[in-house]
PDB file of C-alpha atoms in Angstrom:
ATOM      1  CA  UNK A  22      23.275 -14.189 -11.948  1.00 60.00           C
ATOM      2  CA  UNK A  23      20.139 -15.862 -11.436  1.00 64.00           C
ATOM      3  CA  UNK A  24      16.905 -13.627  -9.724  1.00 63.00           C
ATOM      4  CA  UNK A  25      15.756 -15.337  -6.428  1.00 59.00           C
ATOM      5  CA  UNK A  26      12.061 -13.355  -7.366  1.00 57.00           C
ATOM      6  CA  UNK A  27      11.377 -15.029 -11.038  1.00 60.00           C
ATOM      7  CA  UNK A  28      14.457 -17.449 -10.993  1.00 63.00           C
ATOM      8  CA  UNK A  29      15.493 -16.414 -14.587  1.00 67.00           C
ATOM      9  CA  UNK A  30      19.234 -15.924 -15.396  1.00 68.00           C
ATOM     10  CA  UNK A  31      18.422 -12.589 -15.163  1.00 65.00           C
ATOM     11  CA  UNK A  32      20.523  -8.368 -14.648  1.00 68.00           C
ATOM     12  CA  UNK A  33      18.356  -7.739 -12.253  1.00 61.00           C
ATOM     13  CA  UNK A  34      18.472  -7.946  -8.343  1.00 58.00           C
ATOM     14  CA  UNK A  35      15.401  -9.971  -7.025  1.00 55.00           C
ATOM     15  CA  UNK A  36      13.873  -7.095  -4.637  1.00 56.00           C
ATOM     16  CA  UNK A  37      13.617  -5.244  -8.430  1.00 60.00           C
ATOM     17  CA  UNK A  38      12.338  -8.251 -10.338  1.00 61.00           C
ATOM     18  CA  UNK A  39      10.117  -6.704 -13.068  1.00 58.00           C
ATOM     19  CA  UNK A  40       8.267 -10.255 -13.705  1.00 55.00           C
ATOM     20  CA  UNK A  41       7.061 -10.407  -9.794  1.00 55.00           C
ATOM     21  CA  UNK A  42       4.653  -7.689  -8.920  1.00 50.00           C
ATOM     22  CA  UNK A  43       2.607  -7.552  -5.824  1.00 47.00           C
ATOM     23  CA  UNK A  44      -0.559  -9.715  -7.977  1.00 46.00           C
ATOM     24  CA  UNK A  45       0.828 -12.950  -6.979  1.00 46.00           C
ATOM     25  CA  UNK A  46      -0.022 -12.461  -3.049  1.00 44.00           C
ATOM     26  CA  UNK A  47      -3.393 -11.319  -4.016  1.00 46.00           C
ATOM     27  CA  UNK A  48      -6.095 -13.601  -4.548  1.00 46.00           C
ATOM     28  CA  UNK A  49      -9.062 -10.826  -5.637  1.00 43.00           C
ATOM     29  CA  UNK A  50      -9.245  -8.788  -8.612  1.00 45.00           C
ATOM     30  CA  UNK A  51      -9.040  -5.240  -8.173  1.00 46.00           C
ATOM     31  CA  UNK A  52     -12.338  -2.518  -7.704  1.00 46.00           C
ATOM     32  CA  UNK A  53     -12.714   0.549  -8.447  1.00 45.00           C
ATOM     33  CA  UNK A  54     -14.963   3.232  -6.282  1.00 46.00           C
ATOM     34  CA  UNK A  55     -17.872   3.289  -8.172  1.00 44.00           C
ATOM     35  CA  UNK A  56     -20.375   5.137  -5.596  1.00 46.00           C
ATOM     36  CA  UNK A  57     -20.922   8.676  -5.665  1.00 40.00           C
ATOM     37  CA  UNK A  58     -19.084  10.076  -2.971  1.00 40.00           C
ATOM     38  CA  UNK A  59     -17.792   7.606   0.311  1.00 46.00           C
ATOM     39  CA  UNK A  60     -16.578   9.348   3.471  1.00 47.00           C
ATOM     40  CA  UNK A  61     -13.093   8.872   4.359  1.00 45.00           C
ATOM     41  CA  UNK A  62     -13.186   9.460   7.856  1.00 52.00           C
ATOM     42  CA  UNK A  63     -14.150   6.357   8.936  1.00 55.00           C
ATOM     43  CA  UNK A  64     -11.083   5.313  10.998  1.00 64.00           C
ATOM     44  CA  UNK A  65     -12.710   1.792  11.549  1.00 78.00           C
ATOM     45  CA  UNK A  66     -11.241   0.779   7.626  1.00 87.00           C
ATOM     46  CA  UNK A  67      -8.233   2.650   8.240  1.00 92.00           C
ATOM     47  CA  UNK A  68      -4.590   2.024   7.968  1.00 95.00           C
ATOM     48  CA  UNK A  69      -1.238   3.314   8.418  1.00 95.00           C
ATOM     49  CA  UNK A  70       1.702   2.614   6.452  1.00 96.00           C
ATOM     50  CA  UNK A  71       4.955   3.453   7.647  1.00 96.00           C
ATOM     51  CA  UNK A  72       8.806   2.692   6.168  1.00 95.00           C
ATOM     52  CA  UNK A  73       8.065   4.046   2.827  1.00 95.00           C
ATOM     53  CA  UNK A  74      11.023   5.210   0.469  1.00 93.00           C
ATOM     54  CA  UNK A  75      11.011   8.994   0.054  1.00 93.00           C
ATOM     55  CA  UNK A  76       9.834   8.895  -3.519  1.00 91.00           C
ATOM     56  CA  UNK A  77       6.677   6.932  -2.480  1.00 92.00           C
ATOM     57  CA  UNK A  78       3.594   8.812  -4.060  1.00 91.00           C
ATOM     58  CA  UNK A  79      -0.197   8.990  -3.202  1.00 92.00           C
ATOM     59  CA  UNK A  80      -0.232   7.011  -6.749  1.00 91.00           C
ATOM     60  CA  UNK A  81       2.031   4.070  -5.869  1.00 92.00           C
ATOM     61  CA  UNK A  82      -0.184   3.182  -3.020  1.00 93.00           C
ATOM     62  CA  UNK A  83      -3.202   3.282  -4.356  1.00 93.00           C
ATOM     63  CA  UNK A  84      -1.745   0.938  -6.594  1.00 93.00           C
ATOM     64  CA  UNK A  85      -0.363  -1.154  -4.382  1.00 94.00           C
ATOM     65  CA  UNK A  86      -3.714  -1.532  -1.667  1.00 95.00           C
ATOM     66  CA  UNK A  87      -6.463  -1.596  -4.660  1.00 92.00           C
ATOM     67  CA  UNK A  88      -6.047  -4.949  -4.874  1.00 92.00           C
ATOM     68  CA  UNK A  89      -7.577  -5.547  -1.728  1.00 94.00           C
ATOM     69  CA  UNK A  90     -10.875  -3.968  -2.394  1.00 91.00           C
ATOM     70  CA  UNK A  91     -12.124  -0.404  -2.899  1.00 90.00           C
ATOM     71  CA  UNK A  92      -9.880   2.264  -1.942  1.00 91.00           C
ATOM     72  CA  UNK A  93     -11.243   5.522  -0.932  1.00 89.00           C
ATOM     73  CA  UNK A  94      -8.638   7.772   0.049  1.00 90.00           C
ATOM     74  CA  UNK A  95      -4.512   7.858   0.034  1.00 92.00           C
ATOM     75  CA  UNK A  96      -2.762  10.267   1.817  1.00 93.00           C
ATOM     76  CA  UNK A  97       1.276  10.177   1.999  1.00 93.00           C
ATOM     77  CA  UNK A  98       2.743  12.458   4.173  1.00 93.00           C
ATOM     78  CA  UNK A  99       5.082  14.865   2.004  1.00 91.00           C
ATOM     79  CA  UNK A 100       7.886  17.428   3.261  1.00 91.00           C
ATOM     80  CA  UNK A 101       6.998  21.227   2.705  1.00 88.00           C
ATOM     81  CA  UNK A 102      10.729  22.071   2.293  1.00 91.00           C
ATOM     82  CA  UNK A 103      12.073  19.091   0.435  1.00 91.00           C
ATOM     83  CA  UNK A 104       8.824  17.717  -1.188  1.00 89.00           C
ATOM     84  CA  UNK A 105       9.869  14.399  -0.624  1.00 92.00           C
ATOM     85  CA  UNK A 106       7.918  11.449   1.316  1.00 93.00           C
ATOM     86  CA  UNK A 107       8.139  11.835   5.295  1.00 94.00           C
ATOM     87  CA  UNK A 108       7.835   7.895   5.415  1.00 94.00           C
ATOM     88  CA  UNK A 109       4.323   7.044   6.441  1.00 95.00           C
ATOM     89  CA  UNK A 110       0.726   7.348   4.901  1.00 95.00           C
ATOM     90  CA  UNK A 111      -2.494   6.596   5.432  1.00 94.00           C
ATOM     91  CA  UNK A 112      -5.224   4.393   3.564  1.00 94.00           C
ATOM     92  CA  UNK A 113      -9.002   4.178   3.666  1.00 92.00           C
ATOM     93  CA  UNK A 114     -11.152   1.337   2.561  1.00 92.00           C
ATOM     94  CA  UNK A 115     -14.465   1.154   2.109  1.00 88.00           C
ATOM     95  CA  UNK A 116     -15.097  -2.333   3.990  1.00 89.00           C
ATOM     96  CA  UNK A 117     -12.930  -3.564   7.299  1.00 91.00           C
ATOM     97  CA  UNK A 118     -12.706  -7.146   5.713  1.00 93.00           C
ATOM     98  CA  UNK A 119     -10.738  -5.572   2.844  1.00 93.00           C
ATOM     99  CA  UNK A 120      -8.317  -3.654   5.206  1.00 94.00           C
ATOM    100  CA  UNK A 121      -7.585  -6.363   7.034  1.00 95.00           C
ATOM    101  CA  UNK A 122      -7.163  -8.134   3.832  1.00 95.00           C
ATOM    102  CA  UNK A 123      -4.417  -5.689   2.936  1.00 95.00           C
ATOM    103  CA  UNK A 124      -2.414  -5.582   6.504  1.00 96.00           C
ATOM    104  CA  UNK A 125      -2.430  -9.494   6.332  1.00 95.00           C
ATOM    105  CA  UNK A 126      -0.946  -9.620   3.022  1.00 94.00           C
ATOM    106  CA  UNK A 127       0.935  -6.159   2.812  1.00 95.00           C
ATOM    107  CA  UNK A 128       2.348  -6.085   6.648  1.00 95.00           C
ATOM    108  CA  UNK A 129       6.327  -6.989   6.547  1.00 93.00           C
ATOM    109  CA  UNK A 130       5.728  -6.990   2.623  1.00 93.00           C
ATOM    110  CA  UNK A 131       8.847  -5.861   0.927  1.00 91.00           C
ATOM    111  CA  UNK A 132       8.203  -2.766  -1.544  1.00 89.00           C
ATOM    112  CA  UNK A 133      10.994  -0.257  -3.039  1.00 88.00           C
ATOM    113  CA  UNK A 134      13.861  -2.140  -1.028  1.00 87.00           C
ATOM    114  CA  UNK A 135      12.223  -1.626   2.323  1.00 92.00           C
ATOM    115  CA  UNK A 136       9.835  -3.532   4.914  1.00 94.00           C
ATOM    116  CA  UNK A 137       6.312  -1.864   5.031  1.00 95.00           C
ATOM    117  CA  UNK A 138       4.800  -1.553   8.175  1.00 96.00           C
ATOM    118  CA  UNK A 139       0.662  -1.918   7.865  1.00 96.00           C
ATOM    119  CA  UNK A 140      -1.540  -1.787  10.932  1.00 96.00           C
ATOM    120  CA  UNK A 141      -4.529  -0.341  12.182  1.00 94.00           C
ATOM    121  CA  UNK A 142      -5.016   3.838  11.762  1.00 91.00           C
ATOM    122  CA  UNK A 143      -5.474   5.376  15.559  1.00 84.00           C
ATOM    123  CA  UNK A 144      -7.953   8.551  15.637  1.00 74.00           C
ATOM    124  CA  UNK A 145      -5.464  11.335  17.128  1.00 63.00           C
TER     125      UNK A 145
END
């Protein structure tokens, strides 16, 4: 079988290619929060994620939107009862350029065998 992803005669299925990872869309290096303390609740930089698997962690998205500049806070929204992921999270950048960055290279990105939804956080 050959992977669509890496096109190696590869076991693998292409939407769980190990040799493609999310780098190749990105065309920034990653940065790290290096400022004291940055306030999260400025809904202006952020976003909401929604179709996440249920084992999508706090972790994985950081990992997945530092890329696109400095991340400030993750917050997946987790089941009391079952502990598992409800399917939607939020994530706050320090900049607006790098969040919409990340929803014009992450929206309709696939990630964990699903679609991810990325658009603009609305203050409830």
């Amino acid at each position: 079988m050959v992977c669509r992803a890496c096109g190696k005669n590869a076991d693998h299925w292409s939407e769980s290619c190990p040799y493609i990872s999310v780098e190749r869309f990105v065309d920034i290096p990653p940065r790290l929060v290096d400022e004291p303390y940055l306030s999260w609740r400025n809904y202006k930089n952020s976003l909401r994620v929604t179709n996440l698997s249920e084992d999508t962690s706090e972790g994985d998205l950081f990992e997945l939107f530092s890329y696109f500049g400095t991340v400030v806070r993750v917050y997946v929204d987790i089941d009391q009862e079952t502990g598992i992921c409800r399917g939607f999270g939020f994530v706050n950048f320090v900049s607006r350029e790098d969040s919409q960055r990340a929803i014009n290279k992450l929206n309709g990105y696939g990630y964990d065998s699903l679609i991810l939804r990325v658009e603009w956080a609305t203050p409830t």
